[in-house]
Coordinates of C-alpha atoms and ligand atoms in Angstrom, one line a residue:
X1 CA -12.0 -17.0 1.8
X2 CA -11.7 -16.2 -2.2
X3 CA -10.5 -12.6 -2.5
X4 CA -12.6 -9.4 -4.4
X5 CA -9.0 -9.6 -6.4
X6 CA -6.5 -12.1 -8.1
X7 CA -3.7 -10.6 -9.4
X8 CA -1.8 -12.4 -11.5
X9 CA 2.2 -11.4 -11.8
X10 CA 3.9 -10.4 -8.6
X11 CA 6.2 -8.0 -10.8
X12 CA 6.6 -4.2 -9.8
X13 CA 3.4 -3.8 -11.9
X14 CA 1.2 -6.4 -10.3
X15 CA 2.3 -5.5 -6.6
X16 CA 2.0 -1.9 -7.1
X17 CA -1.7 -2.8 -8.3
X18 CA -2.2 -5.0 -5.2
X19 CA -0.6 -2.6 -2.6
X20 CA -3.1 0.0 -4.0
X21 CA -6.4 -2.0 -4.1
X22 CA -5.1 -3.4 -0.4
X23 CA -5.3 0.4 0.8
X24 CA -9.1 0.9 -0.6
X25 CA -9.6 -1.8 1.5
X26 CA -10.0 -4.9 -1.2
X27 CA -8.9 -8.3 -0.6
X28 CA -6.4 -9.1 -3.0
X29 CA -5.0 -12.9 -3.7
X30 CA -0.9 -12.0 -5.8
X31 CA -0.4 -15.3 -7.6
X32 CA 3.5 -15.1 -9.1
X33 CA 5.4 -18.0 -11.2
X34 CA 8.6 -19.5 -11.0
X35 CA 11.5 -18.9 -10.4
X36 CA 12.6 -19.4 -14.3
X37 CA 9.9 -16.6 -15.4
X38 CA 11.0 -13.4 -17.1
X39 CA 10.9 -11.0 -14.6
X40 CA 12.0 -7.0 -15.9
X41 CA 11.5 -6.0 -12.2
X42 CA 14.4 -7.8 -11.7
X43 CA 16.3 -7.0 -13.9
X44 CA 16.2 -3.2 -14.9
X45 CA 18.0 -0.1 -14.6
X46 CA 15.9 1.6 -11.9
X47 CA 15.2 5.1 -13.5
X48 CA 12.3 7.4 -12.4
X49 CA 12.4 9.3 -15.5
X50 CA 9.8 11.2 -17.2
X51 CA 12.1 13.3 -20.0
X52 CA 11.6 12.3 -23.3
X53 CA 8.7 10.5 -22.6
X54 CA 5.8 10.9 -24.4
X55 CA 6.7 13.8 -27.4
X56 CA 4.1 13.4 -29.4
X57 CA 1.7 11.4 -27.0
X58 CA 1.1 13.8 -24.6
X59 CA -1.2 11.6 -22.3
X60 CA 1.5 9.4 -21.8
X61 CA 3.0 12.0 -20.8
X62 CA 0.9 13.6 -18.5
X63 CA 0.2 10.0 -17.3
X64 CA 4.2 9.4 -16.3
X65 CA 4.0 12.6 -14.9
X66 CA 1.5 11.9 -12.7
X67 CA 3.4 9.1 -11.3
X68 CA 7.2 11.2 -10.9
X69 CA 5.0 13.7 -9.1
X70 CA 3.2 11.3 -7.0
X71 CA 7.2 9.1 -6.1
X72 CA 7.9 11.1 -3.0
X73 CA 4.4 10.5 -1.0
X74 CA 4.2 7.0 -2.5
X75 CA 7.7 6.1 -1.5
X76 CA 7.4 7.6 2.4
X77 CA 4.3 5.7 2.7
X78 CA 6.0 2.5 1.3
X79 CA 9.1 3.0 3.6
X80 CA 6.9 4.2 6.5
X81 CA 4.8 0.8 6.3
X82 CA 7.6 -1.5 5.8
X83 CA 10.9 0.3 7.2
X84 CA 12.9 -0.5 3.8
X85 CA 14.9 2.2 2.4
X86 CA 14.4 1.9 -1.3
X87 CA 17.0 4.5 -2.4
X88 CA 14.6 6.6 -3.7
X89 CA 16.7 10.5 -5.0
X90 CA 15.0 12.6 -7.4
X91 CA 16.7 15.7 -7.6
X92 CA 16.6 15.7 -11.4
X93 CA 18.3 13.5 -14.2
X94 CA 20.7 14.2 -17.5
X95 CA 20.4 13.4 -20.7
X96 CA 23.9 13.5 -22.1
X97 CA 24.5 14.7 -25.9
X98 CA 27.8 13.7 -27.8
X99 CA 26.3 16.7 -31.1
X100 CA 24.9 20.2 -30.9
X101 CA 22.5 18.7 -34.0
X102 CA 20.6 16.4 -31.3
X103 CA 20.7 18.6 -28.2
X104 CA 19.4 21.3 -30.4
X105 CA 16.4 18.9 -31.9
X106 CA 15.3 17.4 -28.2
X107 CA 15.1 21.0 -26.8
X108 CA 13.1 21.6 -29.8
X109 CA 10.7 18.7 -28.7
X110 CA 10.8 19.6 -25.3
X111 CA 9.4 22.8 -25.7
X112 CA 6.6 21.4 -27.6
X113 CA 5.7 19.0 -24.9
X114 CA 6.1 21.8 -22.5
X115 CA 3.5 23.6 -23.7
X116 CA 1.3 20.7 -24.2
X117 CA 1.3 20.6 -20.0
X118 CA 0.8 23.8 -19.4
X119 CA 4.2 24.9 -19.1
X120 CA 4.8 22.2 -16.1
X121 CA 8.1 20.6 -17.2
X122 CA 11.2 22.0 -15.4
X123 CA 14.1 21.7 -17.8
X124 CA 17.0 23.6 -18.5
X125 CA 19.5 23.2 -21.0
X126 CA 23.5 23.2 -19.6
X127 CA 26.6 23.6 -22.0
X128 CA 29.6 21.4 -22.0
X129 CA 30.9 24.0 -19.1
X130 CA 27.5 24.4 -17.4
X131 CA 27.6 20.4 -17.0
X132 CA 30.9 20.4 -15.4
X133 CA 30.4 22.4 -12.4
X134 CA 27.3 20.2 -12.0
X135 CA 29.2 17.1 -12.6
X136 CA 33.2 17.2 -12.3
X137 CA 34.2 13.9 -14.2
X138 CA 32.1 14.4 -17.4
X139 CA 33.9 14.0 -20.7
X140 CA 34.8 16.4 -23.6
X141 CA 32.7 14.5 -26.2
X142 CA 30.3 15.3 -24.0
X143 CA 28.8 18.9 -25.8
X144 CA 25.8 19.8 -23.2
X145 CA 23.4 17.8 -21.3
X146 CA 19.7 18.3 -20.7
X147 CA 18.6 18.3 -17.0
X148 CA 15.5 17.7 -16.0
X149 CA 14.0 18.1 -12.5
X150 CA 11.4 16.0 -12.1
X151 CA 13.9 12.8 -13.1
X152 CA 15.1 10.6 -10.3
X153 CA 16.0 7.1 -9.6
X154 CA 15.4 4.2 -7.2
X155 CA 16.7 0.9 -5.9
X156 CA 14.3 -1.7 -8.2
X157 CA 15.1 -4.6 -6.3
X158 CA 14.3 -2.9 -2.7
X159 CA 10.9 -1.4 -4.3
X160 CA 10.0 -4.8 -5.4
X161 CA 11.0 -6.3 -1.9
X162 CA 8.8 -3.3 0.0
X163 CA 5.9 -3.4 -2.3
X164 CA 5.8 -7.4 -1.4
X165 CA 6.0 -6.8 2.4
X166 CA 3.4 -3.7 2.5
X167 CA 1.1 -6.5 0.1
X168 CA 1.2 -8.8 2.9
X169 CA 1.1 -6.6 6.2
X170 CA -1.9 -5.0 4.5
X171 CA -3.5 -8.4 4.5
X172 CA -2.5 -9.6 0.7
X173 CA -1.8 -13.1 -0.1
X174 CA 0.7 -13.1 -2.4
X175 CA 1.7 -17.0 -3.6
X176 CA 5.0 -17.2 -5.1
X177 CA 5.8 -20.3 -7.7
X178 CA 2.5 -20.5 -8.8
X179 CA 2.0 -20.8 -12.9
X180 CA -1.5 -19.9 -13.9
X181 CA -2.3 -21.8 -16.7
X182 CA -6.0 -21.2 -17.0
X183 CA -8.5 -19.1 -16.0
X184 CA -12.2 -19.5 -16.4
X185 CA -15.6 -17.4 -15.6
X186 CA -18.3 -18.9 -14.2
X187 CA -20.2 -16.8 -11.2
X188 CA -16.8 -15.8 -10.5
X189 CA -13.2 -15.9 -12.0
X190 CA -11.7 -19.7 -11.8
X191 CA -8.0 -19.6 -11.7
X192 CA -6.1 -22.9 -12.4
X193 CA -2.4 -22.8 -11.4
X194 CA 0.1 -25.7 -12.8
X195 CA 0.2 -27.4 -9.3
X196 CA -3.6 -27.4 -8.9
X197 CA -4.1 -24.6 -6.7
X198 CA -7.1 -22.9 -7.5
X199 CA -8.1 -19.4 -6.5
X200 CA -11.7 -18.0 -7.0
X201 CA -11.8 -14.5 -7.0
X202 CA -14.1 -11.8 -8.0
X203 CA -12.3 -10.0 -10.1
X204 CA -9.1 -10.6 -12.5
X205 CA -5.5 -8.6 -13.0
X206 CA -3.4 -9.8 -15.6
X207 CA 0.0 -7.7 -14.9
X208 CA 2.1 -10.9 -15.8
X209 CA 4.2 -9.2 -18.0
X210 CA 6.1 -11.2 -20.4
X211 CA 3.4 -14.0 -19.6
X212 CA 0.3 -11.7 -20.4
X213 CA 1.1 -12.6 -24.2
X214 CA -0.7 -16.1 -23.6
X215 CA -2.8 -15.7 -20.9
X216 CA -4.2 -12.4 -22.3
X217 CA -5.4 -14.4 -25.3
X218 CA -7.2 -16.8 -22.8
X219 CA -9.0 -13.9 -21.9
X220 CA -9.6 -12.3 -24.2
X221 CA -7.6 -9.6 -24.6
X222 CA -5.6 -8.8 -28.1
X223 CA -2.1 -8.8 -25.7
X224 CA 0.1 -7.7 -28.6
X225 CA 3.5 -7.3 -26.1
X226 CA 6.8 -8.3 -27.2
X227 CA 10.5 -8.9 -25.6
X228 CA 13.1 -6.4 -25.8
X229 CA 16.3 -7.2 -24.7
X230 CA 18.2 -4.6 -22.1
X231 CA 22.3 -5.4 -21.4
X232 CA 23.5 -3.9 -18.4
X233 CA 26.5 -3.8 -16.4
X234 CA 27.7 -2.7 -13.7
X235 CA 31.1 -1.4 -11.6
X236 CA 32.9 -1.9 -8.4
X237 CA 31.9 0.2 -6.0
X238 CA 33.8 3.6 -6.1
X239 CA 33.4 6.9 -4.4
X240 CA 30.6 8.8 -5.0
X241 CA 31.7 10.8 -8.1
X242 CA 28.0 10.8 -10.0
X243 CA 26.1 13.7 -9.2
X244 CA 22.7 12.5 -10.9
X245 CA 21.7 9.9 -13.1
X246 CA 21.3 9.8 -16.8
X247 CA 20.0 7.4 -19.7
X248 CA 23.8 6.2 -20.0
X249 CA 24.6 5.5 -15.9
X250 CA 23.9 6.1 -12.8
X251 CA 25.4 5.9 -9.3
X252 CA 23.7 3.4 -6.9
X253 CA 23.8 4.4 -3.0
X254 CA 26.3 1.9 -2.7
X255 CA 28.7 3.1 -5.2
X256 CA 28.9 0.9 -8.0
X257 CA 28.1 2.4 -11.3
X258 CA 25.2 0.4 -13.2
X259 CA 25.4 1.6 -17.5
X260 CA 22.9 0.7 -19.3
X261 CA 20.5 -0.1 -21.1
X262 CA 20.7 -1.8 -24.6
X263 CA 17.2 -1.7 -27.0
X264 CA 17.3 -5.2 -29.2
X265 CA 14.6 -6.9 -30.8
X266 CA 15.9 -10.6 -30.1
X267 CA 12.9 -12.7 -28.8
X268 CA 13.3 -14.4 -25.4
X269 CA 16.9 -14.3 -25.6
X270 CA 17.8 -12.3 -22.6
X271 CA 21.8 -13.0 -23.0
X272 CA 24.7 -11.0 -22.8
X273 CA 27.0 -10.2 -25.5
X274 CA 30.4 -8.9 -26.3
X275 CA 29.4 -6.7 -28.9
X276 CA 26.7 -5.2 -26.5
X277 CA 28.4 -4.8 -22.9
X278 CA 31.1 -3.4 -25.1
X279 CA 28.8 -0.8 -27.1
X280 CA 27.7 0.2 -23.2
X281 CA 31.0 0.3 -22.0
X282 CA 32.7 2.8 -24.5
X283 CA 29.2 5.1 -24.7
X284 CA 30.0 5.2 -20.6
X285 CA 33.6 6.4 -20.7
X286 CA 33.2 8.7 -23.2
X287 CA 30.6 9.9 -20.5
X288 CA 32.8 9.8 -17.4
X289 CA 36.2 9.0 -19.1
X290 CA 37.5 7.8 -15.2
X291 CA 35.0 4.8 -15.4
X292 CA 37.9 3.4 -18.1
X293 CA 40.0 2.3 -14.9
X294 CA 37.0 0.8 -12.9
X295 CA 36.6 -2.9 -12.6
X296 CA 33.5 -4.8 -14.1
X297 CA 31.7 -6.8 -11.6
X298 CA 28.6 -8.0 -13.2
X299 CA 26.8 -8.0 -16.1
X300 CA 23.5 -9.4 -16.9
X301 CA 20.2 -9.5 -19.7
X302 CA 16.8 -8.6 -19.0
X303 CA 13.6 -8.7 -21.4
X304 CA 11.6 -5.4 -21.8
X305 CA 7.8 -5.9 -21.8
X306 CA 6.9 -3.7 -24.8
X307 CA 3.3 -2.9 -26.6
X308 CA 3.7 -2.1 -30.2
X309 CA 3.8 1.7 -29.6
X310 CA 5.7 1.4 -26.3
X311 CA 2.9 2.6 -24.1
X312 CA 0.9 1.0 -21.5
X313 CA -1.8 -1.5 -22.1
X314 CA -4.9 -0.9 -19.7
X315 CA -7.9 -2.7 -20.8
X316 CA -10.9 -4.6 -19.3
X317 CA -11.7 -7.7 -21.3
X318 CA -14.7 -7.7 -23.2
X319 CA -15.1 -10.7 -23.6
X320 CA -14.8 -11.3 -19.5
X321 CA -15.6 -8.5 -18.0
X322 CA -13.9 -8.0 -14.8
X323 CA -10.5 -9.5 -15.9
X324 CA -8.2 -6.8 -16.4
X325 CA -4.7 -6.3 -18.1
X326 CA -2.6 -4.2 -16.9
X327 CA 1.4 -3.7 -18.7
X328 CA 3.5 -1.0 -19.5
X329 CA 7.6 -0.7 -20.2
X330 CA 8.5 1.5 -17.7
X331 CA 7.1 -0.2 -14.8
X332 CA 9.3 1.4 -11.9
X333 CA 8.3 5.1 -12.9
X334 CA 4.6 4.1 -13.4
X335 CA 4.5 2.4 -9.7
X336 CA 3.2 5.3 -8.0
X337 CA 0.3 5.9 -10.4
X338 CA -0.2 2.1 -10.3
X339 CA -0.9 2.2 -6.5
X340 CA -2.5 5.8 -6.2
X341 CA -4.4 6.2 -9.3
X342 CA -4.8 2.9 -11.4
X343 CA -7.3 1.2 -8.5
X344 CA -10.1 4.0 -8.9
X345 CA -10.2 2.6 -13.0
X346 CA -10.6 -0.9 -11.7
X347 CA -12.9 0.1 -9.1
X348 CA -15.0 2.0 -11.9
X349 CA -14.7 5.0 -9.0
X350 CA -15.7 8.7 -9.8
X351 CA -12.1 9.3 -9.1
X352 CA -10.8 7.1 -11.9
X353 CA -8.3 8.7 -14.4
X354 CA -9.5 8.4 -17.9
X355 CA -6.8 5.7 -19.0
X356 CA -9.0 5.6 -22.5
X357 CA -6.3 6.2 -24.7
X358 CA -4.0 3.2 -23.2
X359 CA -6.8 0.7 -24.6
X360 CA -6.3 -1.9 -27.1
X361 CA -8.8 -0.4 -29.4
X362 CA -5.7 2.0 -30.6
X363 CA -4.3 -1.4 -32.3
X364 CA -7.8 -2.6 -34.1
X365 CA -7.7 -2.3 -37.8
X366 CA -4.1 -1.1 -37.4
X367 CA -0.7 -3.1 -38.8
X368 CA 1.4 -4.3 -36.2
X369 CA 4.0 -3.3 -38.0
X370 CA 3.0 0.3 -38.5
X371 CA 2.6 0.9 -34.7
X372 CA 6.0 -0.6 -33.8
X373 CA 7.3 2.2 -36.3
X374 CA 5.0 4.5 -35.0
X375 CA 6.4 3.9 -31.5
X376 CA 10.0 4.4 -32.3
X377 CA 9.5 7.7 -32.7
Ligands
FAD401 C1 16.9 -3.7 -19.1 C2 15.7 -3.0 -18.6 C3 15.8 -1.7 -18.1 C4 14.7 -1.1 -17.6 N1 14.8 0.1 -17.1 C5 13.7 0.8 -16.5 C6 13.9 2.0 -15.9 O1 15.0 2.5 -15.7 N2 12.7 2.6 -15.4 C7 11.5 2.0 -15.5 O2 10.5 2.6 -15.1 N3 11.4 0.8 -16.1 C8 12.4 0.2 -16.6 N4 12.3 -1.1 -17.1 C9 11.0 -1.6 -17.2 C10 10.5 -2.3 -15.9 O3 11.5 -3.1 -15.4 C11 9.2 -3.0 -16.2 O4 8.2 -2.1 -16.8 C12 8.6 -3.6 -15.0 O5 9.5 -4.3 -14.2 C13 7.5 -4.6 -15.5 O6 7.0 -5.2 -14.3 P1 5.9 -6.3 -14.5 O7 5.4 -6.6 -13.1 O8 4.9 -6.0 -15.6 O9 6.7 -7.5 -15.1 P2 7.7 -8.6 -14.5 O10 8.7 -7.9 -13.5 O11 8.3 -9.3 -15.6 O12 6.8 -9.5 -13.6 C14 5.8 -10.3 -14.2 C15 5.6 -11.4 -13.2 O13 4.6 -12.2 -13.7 C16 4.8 -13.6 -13.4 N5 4.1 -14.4 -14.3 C17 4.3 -14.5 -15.7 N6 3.5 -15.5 -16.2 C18 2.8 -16.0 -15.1 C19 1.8 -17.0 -15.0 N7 1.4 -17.7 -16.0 N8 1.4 -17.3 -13.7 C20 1.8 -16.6 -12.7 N9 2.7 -15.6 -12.7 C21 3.2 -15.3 -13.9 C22 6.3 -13.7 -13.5 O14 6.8 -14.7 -12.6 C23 6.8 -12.3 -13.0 O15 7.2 -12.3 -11.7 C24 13.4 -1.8 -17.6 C25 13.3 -3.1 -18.1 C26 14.5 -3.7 -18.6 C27 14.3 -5.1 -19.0

């Protein structure tokens, strides 16, 4: 029987999607690629984070908000349908400063944003001293930290592994090693995979990430997304001495430390370097100076899926209506609002959230170039 859904990329983004349709009671096909596919869900740091997000763009953040606030039902559901733990804490996250110059500017941008939502964004500001009751082991270049409470942080590799299983006890297909290389409209959406499956389907979801570029041209979306290269590492496992996480490390349920994340604009290359792991490393100990005597156990390169202004792409093709494309960089905060929210906009539903200003009519008549500035901001 061909599915109301094809979803192409079986991602964090793509499942999330699926999981959600699945629950308004949609068939759903997942068709993911192969094994040698860039895949950020793999690969990423795992934050739930929504401060910082957003200054300046405050539907974006209202939008990640959305999702932070909606973690804690999503996640009991997820672990209640499935039984997998996915290390889910969000009792609030740091951002550390090493000046008083930038602690004193992000407050500054904070409160703006603050009072863009209404005055619903719980942050206080700690001093060097404040920060050290809270966390024992911070550094002295450390001058003061930001805490936000709505920041949190997860187990990426469990979420991806329960979003798959509550996909398929809900009835989802979800094909794994499956290329798409074409897809056509006739009555209904044709989709050609390298091995010559082919799924009909009734509607389209391109949330293939990094593999949206070329297929999103097939269908006619713009699909200006780019690589960005994260380095990560991470630490034996040692006793829990990490209260909360930050932008710099965080303490997995486990024990080892993951530090991360590097930003470089390097194409596909998703290596690791010396000059990068190192960069991590030092920022780290000048964080928590005791992480100098812990042993390195892995380290590893994972590509970003970035728009040109760093915010999500949600579009419906014009050219095929019905297909959708669905991306975003920060895929692991955004899953809750991909399962709860995102399916009303595909099912055109009263309930939908007005996603207007993620469309791709924000890049028409607008330099690449110019937004990728913009963005950095
Ligand atoms: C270093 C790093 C750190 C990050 N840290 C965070 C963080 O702390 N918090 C956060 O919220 N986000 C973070 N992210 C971002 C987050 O990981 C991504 O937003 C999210 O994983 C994107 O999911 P996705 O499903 O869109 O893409 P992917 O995980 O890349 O999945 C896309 C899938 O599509 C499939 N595919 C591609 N082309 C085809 C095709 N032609 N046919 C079939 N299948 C195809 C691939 O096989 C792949 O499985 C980080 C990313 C990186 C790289």
């Amino acid at each position: 029987m061909s599915p109301d859904y094809a979803v192409i990329g079986g991602g964090a983004v793509g499942l999330a999607v699926a999981w959600g349709l699945l629950k308004r009671g949609k068939t759903v096909t997942v068709i993911d690629g192969g094994d040698g596919a860039h895949r950020a869900t793999r690969g990423n740091f795992g934050l739930i984070w929504l401060q910082g997000k957003g200054i300046g763009k405050t539907d974006y953040a209202r939008w990640s908000q959305r999702s932070v606030l909606a973690w804690q039902s999503f996640c009991a559901e997820l672990t209640e349908a499935t039984g997998i733990d996915v290390g889910l804490e969000q009792k609030g996250g740091y951002k550390l400063f090493f000046d008083d110059a930038s602690l004193a500017k992000t407050v500054n941008d904070y409160e703006a944003l603050k009072m863009e939502l209404g005055g619903n964004y719980p942050f206080e500001v700690l001093s060097h001293n404040e920060l050290r009751m809270e966390e024992p082991e911070i550094g002295p270049k450390v001058v003061g930290a930001i805490l936000h409470h709505q920041d949190g942080h997860v187990n990426p590799l469990k979420l991806l592994k329960a979003l798959a299983q509550a996909v398929r006890m809900r009835g989802g297909r979800v094909l794994t090693g499956k290329i798409v290389q074409c897809v056509e409209k006739r009555d209904r959406f044709e989709i050609h995979c390298s091995d010559t499956t082919q799924i009909i389907a009734d509607k389209v979801v391109l949330a293939a990430g990094l593999g949206a570029a070329d297929l999103g041209v097939q269908l006619g979306f713009m699909a200006p997304i780019r690589p960005q290269r994260g380095q990560l590492l991470v630490t034996e496992k040692l006793p829990k001495f990490i209260r909360r996480p930050s932008l710099i490390t965080r303490q997995v349920e486990e024990g080892g430390v993951q530090i991360g994340a590097t930003n470089e604009e390097v194409g596909y290359n998703d290596q690791v370097t010396t000059a990068g792991l190192a960069r991590l490393a030092s920022q780290a100990v000048a964080a928590y100076p005791i992480l100098g005597k812990a042993q390195l156990v892995r380290s590893w390169g994972a590509l970003r899926v970035m728009s040109p202004d760093g915010l999500p792409i949600y579009q419906e093709s014009k050219v095929m209506p019905g297909a959708f494309m669905v991306t975003c960089h920060s895929g692991i905060t955004l899953a809750a609002a991909h399962t709860e929210f995102l399916p009303d906009w595909l099912e055109g539903s009263a309930r939908a959230p007005d996603l207007s200003m993620f469309s791709e009519k924000r890049f028409e008549n607008v330099s690449i170039e110019k937004l990728i500035e913009a963005g950095a901001h």
